[in-house]
PDB file of C-alpha atoms and ligand atoms in Angstrom:
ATOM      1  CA  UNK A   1       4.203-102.964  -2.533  1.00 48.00           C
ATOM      2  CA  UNK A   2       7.468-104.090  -3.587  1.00 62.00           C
ATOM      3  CA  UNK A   3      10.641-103.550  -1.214  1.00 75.00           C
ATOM      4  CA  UNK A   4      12.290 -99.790  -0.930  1.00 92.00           C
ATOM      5  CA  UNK A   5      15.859 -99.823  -1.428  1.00 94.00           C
ATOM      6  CA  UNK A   6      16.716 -99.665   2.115  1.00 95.00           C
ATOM      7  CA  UNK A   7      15.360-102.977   2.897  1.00 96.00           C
ATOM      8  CA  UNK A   8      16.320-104.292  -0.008  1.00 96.00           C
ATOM      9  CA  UNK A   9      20.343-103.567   1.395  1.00 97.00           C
ATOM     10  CA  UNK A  10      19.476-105.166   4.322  1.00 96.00           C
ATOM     11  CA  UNK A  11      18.083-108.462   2.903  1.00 97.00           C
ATOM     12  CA  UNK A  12      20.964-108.045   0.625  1.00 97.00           C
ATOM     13  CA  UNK A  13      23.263-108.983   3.503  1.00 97.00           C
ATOM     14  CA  UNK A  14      21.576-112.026   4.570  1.00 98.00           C
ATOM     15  CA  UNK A  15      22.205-113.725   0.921  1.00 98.00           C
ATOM     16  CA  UNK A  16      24.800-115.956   0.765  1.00 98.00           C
ATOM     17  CA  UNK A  17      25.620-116.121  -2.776  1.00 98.00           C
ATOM     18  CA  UNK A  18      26.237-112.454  -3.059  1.00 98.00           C
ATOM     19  CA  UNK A  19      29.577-110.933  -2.349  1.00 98.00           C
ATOM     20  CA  UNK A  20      29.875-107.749  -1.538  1.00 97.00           C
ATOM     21  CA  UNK A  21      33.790-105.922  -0.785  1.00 95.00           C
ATOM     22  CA  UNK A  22      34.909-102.218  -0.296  1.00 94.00           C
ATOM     23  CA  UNK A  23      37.741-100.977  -2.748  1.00 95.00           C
ATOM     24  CA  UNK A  24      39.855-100.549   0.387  1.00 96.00           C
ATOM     25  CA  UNK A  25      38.853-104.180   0.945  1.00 97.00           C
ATOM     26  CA  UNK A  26      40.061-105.156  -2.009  1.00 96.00           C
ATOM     27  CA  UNK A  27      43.383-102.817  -1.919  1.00 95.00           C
ATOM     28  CA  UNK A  28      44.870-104.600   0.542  1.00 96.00           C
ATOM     29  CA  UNK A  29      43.678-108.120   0.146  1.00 97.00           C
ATOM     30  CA  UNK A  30      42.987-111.277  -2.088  1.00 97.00           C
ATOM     31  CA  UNK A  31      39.244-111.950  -2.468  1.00 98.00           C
ATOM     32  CA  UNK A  32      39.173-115.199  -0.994  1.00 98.00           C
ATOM     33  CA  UNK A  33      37.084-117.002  -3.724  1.00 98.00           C
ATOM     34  CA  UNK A  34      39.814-115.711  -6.768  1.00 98.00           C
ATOM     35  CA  UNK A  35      40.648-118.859  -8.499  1.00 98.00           C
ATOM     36  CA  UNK A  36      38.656-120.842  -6.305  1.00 98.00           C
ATOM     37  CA  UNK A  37      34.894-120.611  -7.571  1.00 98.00           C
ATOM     38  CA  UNK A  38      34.651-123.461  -9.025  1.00 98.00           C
ATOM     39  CA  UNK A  39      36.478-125.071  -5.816  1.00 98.00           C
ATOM     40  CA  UNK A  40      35.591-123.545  -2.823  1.00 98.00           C
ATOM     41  CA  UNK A  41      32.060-121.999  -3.819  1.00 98.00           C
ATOM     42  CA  UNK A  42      30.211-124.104  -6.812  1.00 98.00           C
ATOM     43  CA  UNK A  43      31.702-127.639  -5.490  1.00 98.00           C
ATOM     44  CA  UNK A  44      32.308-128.439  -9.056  1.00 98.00           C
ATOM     45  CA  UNK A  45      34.354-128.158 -12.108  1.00 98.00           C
ATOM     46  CA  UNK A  46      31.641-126.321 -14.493  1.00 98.00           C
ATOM     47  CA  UNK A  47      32.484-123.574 -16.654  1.00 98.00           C
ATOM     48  CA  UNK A  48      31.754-120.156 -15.305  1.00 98.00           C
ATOM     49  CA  UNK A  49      29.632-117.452 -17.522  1.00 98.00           C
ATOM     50  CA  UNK A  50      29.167-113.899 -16.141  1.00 98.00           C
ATOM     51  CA  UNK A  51      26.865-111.219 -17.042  1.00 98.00           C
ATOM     52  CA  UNK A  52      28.102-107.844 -16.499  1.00 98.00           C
ATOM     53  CA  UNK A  53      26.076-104.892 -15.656  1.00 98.00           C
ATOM     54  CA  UNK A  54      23.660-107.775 -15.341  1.00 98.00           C
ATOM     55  CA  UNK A  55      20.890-105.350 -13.174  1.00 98.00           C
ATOM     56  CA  UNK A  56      18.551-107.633 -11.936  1.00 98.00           C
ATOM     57  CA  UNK A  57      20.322-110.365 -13.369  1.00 98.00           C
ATOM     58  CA  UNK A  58      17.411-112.411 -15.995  1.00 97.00           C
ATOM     59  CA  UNK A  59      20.393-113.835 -18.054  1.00 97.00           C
ATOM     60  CA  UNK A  60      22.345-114.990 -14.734  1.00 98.00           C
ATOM     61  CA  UNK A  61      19.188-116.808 -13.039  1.00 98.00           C
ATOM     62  CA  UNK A  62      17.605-117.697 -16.322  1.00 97.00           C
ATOM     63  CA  UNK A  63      20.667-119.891 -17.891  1.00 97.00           C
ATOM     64  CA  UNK A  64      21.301-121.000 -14.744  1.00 98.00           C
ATOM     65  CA  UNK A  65      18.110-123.042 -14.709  1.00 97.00           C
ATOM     66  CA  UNK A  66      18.116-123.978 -18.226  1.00 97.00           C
ATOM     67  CA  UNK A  67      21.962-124.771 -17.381  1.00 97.00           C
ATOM     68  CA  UNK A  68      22.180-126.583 -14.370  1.00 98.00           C
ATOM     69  CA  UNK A  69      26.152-127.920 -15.249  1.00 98.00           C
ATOM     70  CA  UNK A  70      27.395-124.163 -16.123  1.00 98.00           C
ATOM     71  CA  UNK A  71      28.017-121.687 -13.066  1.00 98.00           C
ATOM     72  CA  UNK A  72      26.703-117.909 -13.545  1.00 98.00           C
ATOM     73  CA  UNK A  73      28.044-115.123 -11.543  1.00 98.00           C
ATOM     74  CA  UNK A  74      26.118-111.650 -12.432  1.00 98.00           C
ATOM     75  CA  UNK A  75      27.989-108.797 -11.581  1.00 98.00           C
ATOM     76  CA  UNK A  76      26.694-105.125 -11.018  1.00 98.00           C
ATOM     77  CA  UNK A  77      27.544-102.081  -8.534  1.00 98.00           C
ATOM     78  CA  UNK A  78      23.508-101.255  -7.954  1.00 97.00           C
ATOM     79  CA  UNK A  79      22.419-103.550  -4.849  1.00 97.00           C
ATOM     80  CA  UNK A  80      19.178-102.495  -5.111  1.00 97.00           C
ATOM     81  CA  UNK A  81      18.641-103.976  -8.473  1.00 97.00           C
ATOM     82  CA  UNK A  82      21.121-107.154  -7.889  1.00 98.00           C
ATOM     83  CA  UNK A  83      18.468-107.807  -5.009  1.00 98.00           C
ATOM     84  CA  UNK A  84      15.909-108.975  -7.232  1.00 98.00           C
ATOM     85  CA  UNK A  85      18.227-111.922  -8.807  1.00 98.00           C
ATOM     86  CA  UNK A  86      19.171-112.557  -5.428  1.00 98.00           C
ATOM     87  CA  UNK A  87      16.209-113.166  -4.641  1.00 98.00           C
ATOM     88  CA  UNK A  88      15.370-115.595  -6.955  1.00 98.00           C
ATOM     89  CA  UNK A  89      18.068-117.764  -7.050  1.00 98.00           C
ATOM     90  CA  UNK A  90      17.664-118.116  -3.004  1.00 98.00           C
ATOM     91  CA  UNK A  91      14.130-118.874  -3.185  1.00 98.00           C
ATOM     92  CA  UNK A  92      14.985-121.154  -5.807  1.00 98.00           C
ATOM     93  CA  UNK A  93      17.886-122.663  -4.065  1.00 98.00           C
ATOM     94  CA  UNK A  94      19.930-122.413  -6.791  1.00 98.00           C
ATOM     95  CA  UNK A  95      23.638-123.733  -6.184  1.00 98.00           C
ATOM     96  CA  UNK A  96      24.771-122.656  -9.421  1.00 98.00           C
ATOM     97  CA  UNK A  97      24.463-118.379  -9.120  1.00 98.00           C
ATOM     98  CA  UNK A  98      25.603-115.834  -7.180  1.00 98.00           C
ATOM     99  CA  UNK A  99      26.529-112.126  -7.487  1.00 98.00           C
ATOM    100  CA  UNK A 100      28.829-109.563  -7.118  1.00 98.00           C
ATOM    101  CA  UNK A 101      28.280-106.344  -6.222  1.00 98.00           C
ATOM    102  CA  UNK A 102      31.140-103.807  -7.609  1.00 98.00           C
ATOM    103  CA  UNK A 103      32.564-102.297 -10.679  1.00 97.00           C
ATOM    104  CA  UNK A 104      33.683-104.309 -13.784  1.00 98.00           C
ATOM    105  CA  UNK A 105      36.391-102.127 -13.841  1.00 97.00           C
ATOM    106  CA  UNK A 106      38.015-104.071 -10.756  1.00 97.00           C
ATOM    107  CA  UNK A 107      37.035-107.759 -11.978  1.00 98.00           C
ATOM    108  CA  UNK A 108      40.766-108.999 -12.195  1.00 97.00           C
ATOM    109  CA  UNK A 109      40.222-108.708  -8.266  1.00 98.00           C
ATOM    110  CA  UNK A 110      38.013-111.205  -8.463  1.00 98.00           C
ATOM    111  CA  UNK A 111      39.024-114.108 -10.928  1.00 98.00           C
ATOM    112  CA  UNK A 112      42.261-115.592 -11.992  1.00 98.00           C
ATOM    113  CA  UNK A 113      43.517-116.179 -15.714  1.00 98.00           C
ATOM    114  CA  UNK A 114      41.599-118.997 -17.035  1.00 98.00           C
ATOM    115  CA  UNK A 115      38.196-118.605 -14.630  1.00 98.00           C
ATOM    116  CA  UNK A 116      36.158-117.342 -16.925  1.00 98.00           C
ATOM    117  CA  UNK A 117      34.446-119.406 -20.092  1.00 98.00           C
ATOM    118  CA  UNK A 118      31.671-117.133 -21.317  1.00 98.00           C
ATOM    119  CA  UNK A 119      30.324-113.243 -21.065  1.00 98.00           C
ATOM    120  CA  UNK A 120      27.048-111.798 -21.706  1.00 98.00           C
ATOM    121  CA  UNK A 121      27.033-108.005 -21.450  1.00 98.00           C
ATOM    122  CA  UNK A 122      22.886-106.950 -21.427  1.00 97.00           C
ATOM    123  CA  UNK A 123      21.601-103.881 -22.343  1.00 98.00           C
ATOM    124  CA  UNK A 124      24.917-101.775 -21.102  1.00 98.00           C
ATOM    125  CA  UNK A 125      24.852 -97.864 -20.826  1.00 97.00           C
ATOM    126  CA  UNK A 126      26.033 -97.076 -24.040  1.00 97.00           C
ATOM    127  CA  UNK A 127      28.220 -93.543 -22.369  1.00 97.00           C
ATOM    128  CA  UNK A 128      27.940 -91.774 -26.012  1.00 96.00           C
ATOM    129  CA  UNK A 129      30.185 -89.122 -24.810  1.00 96.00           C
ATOM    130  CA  UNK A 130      32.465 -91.140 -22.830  1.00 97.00           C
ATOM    131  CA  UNK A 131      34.046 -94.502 -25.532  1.00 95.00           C
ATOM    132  CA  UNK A 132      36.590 -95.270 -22.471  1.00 95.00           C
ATOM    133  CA  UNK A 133      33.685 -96.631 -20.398  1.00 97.00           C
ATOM    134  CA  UNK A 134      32.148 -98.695 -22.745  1.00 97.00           C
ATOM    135  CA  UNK A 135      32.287-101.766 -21.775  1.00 97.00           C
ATOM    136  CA  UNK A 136      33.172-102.895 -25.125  1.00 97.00           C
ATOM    137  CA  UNK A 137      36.166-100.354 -25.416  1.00 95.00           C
ATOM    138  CA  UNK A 138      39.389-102.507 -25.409  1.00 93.00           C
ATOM    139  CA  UNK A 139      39.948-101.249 -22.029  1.00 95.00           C
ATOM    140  CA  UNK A 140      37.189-103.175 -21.113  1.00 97.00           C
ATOM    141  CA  UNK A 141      37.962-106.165 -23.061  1.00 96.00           C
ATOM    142  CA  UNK A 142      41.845-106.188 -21.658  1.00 96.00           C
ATOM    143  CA  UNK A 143      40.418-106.851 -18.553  1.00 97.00           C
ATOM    144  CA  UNK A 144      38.096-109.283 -19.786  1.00 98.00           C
ATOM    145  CA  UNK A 145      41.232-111.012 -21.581  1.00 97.00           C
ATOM    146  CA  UNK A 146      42.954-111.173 -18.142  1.00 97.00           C
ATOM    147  CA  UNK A 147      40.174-113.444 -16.534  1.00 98.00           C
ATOM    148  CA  UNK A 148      38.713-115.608 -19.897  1.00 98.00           C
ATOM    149  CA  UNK A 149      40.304-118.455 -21.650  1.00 98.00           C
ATOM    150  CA  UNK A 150      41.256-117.808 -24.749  1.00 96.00           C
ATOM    151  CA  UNK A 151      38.516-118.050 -26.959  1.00 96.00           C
ATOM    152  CA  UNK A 152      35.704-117.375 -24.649  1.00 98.00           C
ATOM    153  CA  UNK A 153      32.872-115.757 -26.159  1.00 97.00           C
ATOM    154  CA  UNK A 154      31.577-112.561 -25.494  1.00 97.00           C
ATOM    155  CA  UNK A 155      27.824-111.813 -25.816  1.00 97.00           C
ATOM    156  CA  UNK A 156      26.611-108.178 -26.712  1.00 97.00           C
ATOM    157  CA  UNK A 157      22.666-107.573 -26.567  1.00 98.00           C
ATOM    158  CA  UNK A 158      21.747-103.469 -26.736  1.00 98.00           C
ATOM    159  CA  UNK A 159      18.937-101.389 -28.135  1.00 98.00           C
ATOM    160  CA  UNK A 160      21.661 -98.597 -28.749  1.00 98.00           C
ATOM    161  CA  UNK A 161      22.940 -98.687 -32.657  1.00 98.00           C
ATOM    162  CA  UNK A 162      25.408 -96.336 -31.824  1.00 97.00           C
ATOM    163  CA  UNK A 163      27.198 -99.102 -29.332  1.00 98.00           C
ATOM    164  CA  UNK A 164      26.315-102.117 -31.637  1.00 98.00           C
ATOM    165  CA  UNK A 165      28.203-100.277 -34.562  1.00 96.00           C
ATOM    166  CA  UNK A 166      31.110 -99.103 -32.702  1.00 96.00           C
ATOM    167  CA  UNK A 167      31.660-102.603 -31.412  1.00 96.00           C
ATOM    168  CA  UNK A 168      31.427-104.320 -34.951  1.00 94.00           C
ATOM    169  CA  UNK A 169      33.822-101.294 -36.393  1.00 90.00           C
ATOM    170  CA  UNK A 170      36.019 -99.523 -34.264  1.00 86.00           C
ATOM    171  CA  UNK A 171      36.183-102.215 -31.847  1.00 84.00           C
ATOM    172  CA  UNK A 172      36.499-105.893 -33.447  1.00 84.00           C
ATOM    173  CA  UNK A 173      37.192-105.144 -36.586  1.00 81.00           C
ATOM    174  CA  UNK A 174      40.202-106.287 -38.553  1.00 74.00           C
ATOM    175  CA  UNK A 175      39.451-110.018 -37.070  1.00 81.00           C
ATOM    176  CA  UNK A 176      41.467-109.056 -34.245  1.00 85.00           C
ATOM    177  CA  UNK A 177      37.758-110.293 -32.159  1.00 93.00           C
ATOM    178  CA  UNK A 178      36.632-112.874 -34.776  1.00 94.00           C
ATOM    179  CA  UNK A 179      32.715-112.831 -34.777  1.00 94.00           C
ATOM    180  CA  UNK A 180      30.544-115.484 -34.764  1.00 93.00           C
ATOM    181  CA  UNK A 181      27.461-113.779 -35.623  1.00 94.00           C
ATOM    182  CA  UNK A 182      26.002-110.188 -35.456  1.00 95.00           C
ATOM    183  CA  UNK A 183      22.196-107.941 -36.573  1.00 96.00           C
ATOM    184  CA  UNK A 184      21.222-105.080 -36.127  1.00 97.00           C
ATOM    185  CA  UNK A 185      17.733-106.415 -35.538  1.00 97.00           C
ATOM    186  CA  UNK A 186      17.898-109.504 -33.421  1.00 96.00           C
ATOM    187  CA  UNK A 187      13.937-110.431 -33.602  1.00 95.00           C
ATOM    188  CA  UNK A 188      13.743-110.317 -37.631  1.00 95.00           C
ATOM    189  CA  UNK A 189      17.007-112.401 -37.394  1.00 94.00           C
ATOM    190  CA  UNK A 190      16.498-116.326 -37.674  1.00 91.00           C
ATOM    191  CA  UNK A 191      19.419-116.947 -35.462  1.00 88.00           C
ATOM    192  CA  UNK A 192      18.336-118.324 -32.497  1.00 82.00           C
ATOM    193  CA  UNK A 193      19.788-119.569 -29.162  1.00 82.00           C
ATOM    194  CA  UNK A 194      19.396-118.133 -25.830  1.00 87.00           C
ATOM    195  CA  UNK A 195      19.815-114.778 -26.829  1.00 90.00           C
ATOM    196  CA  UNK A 196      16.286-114.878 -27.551  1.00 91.00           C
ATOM    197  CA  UNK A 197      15.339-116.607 -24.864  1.00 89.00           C
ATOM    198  CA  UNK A 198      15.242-114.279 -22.363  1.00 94.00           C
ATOM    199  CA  UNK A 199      14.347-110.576 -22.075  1.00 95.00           C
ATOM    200  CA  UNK A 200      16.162-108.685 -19.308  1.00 96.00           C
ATOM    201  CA  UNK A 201      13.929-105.348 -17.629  1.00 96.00           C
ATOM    202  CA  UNK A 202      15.455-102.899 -20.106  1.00 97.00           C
ATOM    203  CA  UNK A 203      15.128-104.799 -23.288  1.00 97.00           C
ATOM    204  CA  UNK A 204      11.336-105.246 -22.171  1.00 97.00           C
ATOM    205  CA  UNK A 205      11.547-101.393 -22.070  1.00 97.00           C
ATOM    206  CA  UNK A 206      13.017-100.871 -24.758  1.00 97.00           C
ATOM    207  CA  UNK A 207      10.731-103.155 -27.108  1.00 96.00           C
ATOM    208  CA  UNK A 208       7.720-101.628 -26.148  1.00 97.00           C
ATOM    209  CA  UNK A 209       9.052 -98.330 -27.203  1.00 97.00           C
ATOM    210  CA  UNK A 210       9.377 -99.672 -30.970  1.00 97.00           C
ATOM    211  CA  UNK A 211      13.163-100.001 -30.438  1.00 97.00           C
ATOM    212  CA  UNK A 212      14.915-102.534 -32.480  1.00 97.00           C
ATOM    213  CA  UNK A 213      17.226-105.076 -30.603  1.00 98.00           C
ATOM    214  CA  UNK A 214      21.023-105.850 -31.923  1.00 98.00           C
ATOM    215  CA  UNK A 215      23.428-108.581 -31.136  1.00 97.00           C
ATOM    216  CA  UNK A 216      26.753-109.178 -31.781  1.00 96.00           C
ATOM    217  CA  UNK A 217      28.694-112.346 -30.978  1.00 96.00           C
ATOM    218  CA  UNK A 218      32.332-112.922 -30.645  1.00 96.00           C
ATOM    219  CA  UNK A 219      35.334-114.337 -29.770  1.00 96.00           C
ATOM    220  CA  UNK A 220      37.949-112.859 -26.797  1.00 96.00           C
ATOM    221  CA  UNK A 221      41.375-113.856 -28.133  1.00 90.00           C
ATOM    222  CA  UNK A 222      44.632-113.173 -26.383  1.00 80.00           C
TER     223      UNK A 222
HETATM  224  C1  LIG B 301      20.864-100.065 -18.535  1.00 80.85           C
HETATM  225  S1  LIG B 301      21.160-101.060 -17.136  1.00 80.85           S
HETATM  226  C2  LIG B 301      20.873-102.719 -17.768  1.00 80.85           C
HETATM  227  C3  LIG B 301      20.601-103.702 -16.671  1.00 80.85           C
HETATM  228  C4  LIG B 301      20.247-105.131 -17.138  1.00 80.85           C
HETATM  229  N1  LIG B 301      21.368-105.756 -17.816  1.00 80.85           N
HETATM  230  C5  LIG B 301      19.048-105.106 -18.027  1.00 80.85           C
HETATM  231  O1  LIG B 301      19.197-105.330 -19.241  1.00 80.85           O
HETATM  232  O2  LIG B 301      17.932-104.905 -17.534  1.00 80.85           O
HETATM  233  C6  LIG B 301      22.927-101.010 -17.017  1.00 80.85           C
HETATM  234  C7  LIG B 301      23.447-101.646 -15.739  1.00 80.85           C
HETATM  235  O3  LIG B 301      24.864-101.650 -15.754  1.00 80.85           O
HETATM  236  C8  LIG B 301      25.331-101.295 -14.467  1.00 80.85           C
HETATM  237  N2  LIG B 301      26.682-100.722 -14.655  1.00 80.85           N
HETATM  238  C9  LIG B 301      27.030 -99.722 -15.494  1.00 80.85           C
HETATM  239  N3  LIG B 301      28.347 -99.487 -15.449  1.00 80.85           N
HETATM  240  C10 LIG B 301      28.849-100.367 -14.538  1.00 80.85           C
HETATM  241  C11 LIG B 301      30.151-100.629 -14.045  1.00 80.85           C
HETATM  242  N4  LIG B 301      31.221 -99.955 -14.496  1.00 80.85           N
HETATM  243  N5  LIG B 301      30.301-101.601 -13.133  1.00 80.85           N
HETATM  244  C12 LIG B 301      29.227-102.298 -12.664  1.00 80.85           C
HETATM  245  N6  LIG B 301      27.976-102.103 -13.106  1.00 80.85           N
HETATM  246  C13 LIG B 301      27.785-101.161 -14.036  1.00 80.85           C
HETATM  247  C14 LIG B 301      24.324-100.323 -13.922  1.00 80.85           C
HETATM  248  O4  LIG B 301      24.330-100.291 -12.515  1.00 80.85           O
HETATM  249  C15 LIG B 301      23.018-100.895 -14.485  1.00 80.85           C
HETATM  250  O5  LIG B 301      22.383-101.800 -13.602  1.00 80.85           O
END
């Protein structure tokens, strides 16, 4: 029987590559690894590639194996489900993951301008009645701006047409976001890179419902 969530907050505490700060925490001081990841934590110069709202984290511990010289750093406020990636990348002992358990609202607590390379957002809620917590809404983005070099790209992978065409044209439209590449049905598509190489929990969901998968590519520019 797997873990209940209890238990899984305990072991969560005994990882060490997942960080864990209150808001008050964070209110009053510097999170000690902000600007230093690559430094003080990775031992290395690699770029850095999050995944936000990454749940149990399949894109963070999955290009992390088939990238050994890129860092990953998955980033959700559910512990229970961050557990699982956790998990994996300590049985694995794999020196080039870790998480962080809080709200991508507060990410410029975390990294410095220039930290970030790469972002894959998986499967996000797609708040239908709420655009300001998308986390493609250019709120979202401006604090994405803050912490990417220019240029980084920005991975979007959801079952939810609704979010996949208010992204392509409310969002980055105008070439103000240039994108590399976008469908609204990702497995008919013949592009293919890693965004079809690995299938997080809720896409596996999601395709056995019938649901069609869409992708959108693109560029964060300042
Ligand atoms: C539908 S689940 C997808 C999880 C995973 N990416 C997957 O595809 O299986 C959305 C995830 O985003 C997380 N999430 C939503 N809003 C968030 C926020 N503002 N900050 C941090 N995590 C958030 C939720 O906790 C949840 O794990």
């Amino acid at each position: 029987m797997g873990k209940n969530k209890l238990e899984r907050f305990e072991e969560n505490l005994t990882f060490p590559n997942l960080f864990q700060v209150s808001y008050e925490f964070l209110q009053q001081n510097t999170f000690p690894l902000k600007g230093k990841w690559n430094s003080d934590f990775f031992k290395n110069n690699n770029p850095i590639v999050l995944e936000l709202g990454c749940g149990k984290g399949e894109y963070t511990v999955n290009l992390a194996k088939k990238y050994p010289n890129k860092n990953f750093i998955g980033i959700d406020i559910k512990g229970a489900r961050l557990w699982r990636g956790c998990k994996t990348s300590n049985e694995d002992k794999m020196g080039n993951v870790a998480f962080i358990r809080t709200r991508i609202q507060l990410i410029e607590n975390f990294f410095a301008a220039d930290e970030v390379s790469e972002i894959w957002i998986t499967f996000p809620d797609p708040q239908l009645k709420k655009p300001n917590k998308r986390l493609t809404c250019e709120r979202f983005l401006s604090y994405y701006k803050k912490i990417a070099k220019n240029n980084s790209i920005v991975h979007l992978k959801t079952d939810s047409y609704e979010l996949y065409d208010y992204t392509i044209n409310e969002v980055i439209a105008e070439g103000k976001y240039p994108v590399v590449f976008h469908t609204d049905d990702l497995y008919a598509s013949d592009f293919y890179d890693d965004v079809k190489d690995v299938r997080t929990f809720y896409e596996q969901m999601f395709l056995d419902m019938g649901k069609k998968i869409t992708y959108i590519q693109f560029k964060l520019q300042q």
